[in-house]
Amino acid sequence: MANSRSGDSMTERIVRVLDTFTSERTMQTASEIARRAGLPSSSAHRIIAELIGQGLLERDDEHRIRLGMRLWELALRGSSALRLRQAALPHMERVQAVIREHTQLAVLEHEEALFLERLSHPDAGANITRIAGRLPLNASSSGLVLLAFADPELRERVLAGPLRAVSRETVTDAATLTSLLASIRRRGHVSAPGSIEAVSTGVAVPVRDHGEVVAALSVVLPRDAATQPAIDALLAAAKSIEGDLRSSR
């Protein structure tokens, strides 16, 4: 793709436009997109018009822009995330039937935990995660599991970096986090009280595909809830998901 005067390629500018959308910010004006993408207004409007023409963005009657259905369609074609979600969902539903709080599936993506699915009971407690939302790896039970079993080079890079706090109890000390990650690898699960919200405890286990950890399966419980029933349910579900992933190859 040709570069702009600023040196960034058309592909980079398109990604910057798409990246302005979040799970909370689903509708924007073209001017808002231009500002958040850091693009000249004329460039942003031209890119937006082209993406609308291809169905990757859509414009409503009030001229607000949203992600298009074709983008969703393309993302699902042959997606490993779709295969993983399809294998996990029936077993997540069984966990949710027992726990009756929040049950979540996350994967490692660009050094963050990306949440593919979440099931929630109407009366469940607090939970800030959203489907297609992200959290720092050090700031959730899912992220801690993904980081514990990540490639050592990635793990060292994250540990060397600033460790962002989401709550007062998020682990942001590299030495403490290193010890916690070793414990997760040894025990095969983690309980993380208060790492995101003071009133909640996240519990997570790894999900493997042919021996490689490809996801984290987690629940979010009230802070004072017993964690062992959740650990047992998650471990059983992870084992079943792994069996289904083997048979779907």
Coordinates of C-alpha atoms in Angstrom, one line a residue, residues 25-248:
R25 CA -17.9 3.2 21.4
T26 CA -19.9 1.6 18.7
M27 CA -21.2 4.7 16.8
Q28 CA -19.2 7.7 15.8
T29 CA -19.3 10.6 13.5
A30 CA -16.7 10.9 10.7
S31 CA -15.1 13.8 12.5
E32 CA -14.8 11.9 15.7
I33 CA -13.1 9.0 13.8
A34 CA -10.7 11.4 12.2
R35 CA -9.7 12.9 15.5
R36 CA -9.3 9.6 17.4
A37 CA -7.4 8.1 14.5
G38 CA -5.1 11.1 14.3
L39 CA -5.8 11.6 10.6
P40 CA -6.5 14.7 8.5
S41 CA -10.3 15.2 8.1
S42 CA -10.1 14.8 4.3
S43 CA -8.1 11.6 4.5
A44 CA -10.4 10.1 7.2
H45 CA -13.5 11.0 5.2
R46 CA -12.1 9.4 2.1
I47 CA -11.1 6.2 3.9
I48 CA -14.5 6.0 5.6
A49 CA -16.3 6.4 2.3
E50 CA -14.3 3.6 0.7
L51 CA -14.8 1.3 3.7
I52 CA -18.6 2.0 3.6
G53 CA -18.6 1.2 -0.1
Q54 CA -17.0 -2.2 0.7
G55 CA -19.4 -2.9 3.5
L56 CA -16.7 -2.8 6.2
L57 CA -18.4 0.3 7.8
E58 CA -22.0 1.4 7.7
R59 CA -23.7 4.8 8.0
D60 CA -27.0 5.2 9.7
D61 CA -29.8 7.8 8.9
E62 CA -28.1 10.3 11.2
H63 CA -24.8 9.9 9.4
R64 CA -23.1 8.1 12.3
I65 CA -20.7 5.4 11.4
R66 CA -20.5 1.8 12.8
L67 CA -18.7 -1.4 11.9
G68 CA -20.2 -3.2 9.0
M69 CA -21.6 -6.7 8.9
R70 CA -19.2 -7.6 6.1
L71 CA -16.3 -7.0 8.5
W72 CA -17.9 -9.5 11.0
E73 CA -18.5 -12.0 8.1
L74 CA -14.9 -11.8 7.0
A75 CA -13.6 -12.1 10.5
L76 CA -15.4 -15.4 11.1
R77 CA -14.3 -17.1 7.9
G78 CA -11.9 -19.9 8.9
S79 CA -11.3 -18.1 12.2
S80 CA -9.4 -20.1 14.9
A81 CA -11.3 -17.9 17.4
L82 CA -14.6 -19.2 16.0
R83 CA -13.5 -22.8 16.2
L84 CA -12.4 -22.3 19.8
R85 CA -15.6 -20.4 20.8
Q86 CA -17.8 -23.1 19.2
A87 CA -15.9 -25.9 21.1
A88 CA -16.0 -23.9 24.4
L89 CA -19.5 -22.6 24.5
P90 CA -21.5 -25.8 25.5
H91 CA -19.0 -26.4 28.3
M92 CA -19.1 -22.7 29.4
E93 CA -22.9 -23.1 29.7
R94 CA -22.4 -26.0 32.0
V95 CA -20.0 -24.0 34.2
Q96 CA -22.4 -21.1 34.2
A97 CA -25.3 -23.3 35.3
V98 CA -23.3 -24.3 38.4
I99 CA -21.6 -20.9 39.2
R100 CA -24.4 -18.6 38.1
E101 CA -22.2 -15.5 38.0
H102 CA -19.9 -14.7 35.0
T103 CA -18.2 -17.3 32.8
Q104 CA -15.6 -16.1 30.2
L105 CA -13.3 -17.2 27.5
A106 CA -10.2 -15.2 26.6
V107 CA -7.2 -15.5 24.3
L108 CA -3.8 -13.9 24.1
E109 CA -3.7 -11.1 21.4
H110 CA -1.1 -8.4 21.1
E111 CA 0.1 -8.8 24.7
E112 CA -3.4 -8.4 26.1
A113 CA -6.3 -10.7 27.1
L114 CA -9.0 -10.5 24.4
F115 CA -12.4 -11.8 25.5
L116 CA -14.2 -14.0 22.9
E117 CA -17.3 -14.9 25.0
R118 CA -19.0 -14.1 28.2
L119 CA -22.1 -15.6 29.9
S120 CA -23.6 -13.7 32.8
H121 CA -26.5 -14.4 35.2
P122 CA -28.9 -11.5 35.5
D123 CA -28.2 -11.3 39.3
A124 CA -24.4 -11.7 39.0
G125 CA -22.0 -9.2 40.6
A126 CA -19.7 -6.6 39.1
N127 CA -17.7 -7.4 35.9
I128 CA -16.1 -4.9 33.6
T129 CA -15.1 -7.3 30.8
R130 CA -17.0 -7.3 27.5
I131 CA -17.0 -9.5 24.5
A132 CA -14.3 -8.3 22.1
G133 CA -12.9 -6.2 25.1
R134 CA -9.3 -6.3 26.3
L135 CA -7.5 -6.2 29.6
P136 CA -3.8 -6.1 30.5
L137 CA -2.4 -9.5 31.1
N138 CA -1.4 -8.7 34.7
A139 CA -4.9 -7.4 35.5
S140 CA -7.3 -10.4 35.3
S141 CA -7.3 -14.0 36.2
S142 CA -7.6 -14.9 32.4
G143 CA -4.7 -12.7 31.6
L144 CA -2.5 -14.1 34.3
V145 CA -3.1 -17.7 33.0
L146 CA -2.4 -16.6 29.4
L147 CA 0.8 -14.8 30.6
A148 CA 1.9 -17.7 32.7
F149 CA 1.9 -20.1 29.8
A150 CA 3.0 -17.6 27.1
D151 CA 6.2 -17.8 25.2
P152 CA 9.1 -16.9 27.6
E153 CA 10.2 -14.0 25.4
L154 CA 6.7 -12.5 25.5
R155 CA 6.5 -13.0 29.3
E156 CA 9.8 -11.3 29.8
R157 CA 8.8 -8.4 27.6
V158 CA 5.6 -7.9 29.6
L159 CA 7.4 -8.2 32.9
A160 CA 9.9 -5.6 31.8
G161 CA 7.3 -3.2 30.7
P162 CA 5.2 -0.9 32.8
L163 CA 2.5 -3.1 34.4
R164 CA -0.7 -1.2 34.3
A165 CA -3.0 -1.2 37.4
V166 CA -6.7 -1.6 36.9
S167 CA -7.4 -1.6 40.6
R168 CA -5.5 -1.1 43.8
E169 CA -4.9 -4.8 44.0
T170 CA -3.7 -5.4 40.5
V171 CA -0.2 -6.9 40.6
T172 CA 2.2 -4.3 39.2
D173 CA 5.5 -5.5 40.9
A174 CA 7.5 -7.6 38.4
A175 CA 9.1 -9.8 41.1
T176 CA 5.7 -10.5 42.7
L177 CA 4.2 -11.2 39.3
T178 CA 7.0 -13.6 38.3
S179 CA 6.4 -15.6 41.5
L180 CA 2.6 -15.7 40.8
L181 CA 3.1 -16.9 37.2
A182 CA 5.4 -19.7 38.4
S183 CA 2.7 -20.7 40.9
I184 CA 0.0 -20.7 38.1
R185 CA 2.1 -23.0 35.9
R186 CA 2.7 -25.3 38.9
R187 CA -0.9 -25.4 40.1
G188 CA -2.8 -25.1 36.8
H189 CA -5.2 -22.4 38.0
V190 CA -5.3 -19.0 39.6
S191 CA -7.6 -17.1 42.0
A192 CA -7.1 -13.3 41.7
P193 CA -9.1 -11.4 44.3
G194 CA -9.6 -7.7 43.7
S195 CA -7.3 -7.6 40.6
I196 CA -10.0 -5.7 38.6
E197 CA -12.6 -4.8 41.2
A198 CA -12.4 -4.9 45.0
V199 CA -15.7 -6.7 45.3
S200 CA -14.8 -9.6 42.9
T201 CA -12.5 -12.6 42.6
G202 CA -11.4 -13.9 39.2
V203 CA -10.7 -17.6 38.9
A204 CA -9.1 -19.0 35.7
V205 CA -7.6 -22.2 34.2
P206 CA -5.8 -22.8 30.9
V207 CA -7.4 -24.4 27.8
R208 CA -5.1 -26.5 25.6
D209 CA -5.2 -27.5 22.0
H210 CA -2.8 -30.5 21.4
G211 CA -0.8 -29.5 24.5
E212 CA -0.5 -25.8 23.7
V213 CA -2.4 -23.3 25.9
V214 CA -4.7 -21.4 23.5
A215 CA -7.1 -19.8 25.8
A216 CA -8.1 -19.1 29.4
L217 CA -11.5 -20.1 30.8
S218 CA -12.6 -18.1 33.8
V219 CA -15.4 -17.1 36.2
V220 CA -15.9 -13.9 38.2
L221 CA -17.2 -14.5 41.7
P222 CA -18.2 -12.3 44.6
R223 CA -15.1 -11.5 46.7
D224 CA -16.2 -13.7 49.6
A225 CA -17.4 -16.7 47.6
A226 CA -15.6 -20.1 47.9
T227 CA -13.3 -20.6 44.9
Q228 CA -12.8 -24.4 44.9
P229 CA -16.2 -25.2 43.3
A230 CA -15.4 -22.8 40.5
I231 CA -11.9 -24.3 40.1
D232 CA -13.3 -27.8 39.9
A233 CA -16.0 -26.8 37.3
L234 CA -13.5 -24.9 35.2
L235 CA -10.9 -27.7 35.2
A236 CA -13.6 -30.2 34.1
A237 CA -14.8 -27.9 31.4
A238 CA -11.3 -27.2 30.1
K239 CA -10.7 -30.9 29.8
S240 CA -13.9 -31.3 27.8
I241 CA -13.1 -28.4 25.5
E242 CA -9.7 -29.9 24.8
G243 CA -11.3 -33.2 23.9
D244 CA -13.6 -31.4 21.5
L245 CA -10.8 -29.4 19.9
R246 CA -8.9 -32.7 19.3
S247 CA -11.8 -34.3 17.6
S248 CA -12.6 -31.2 15.5

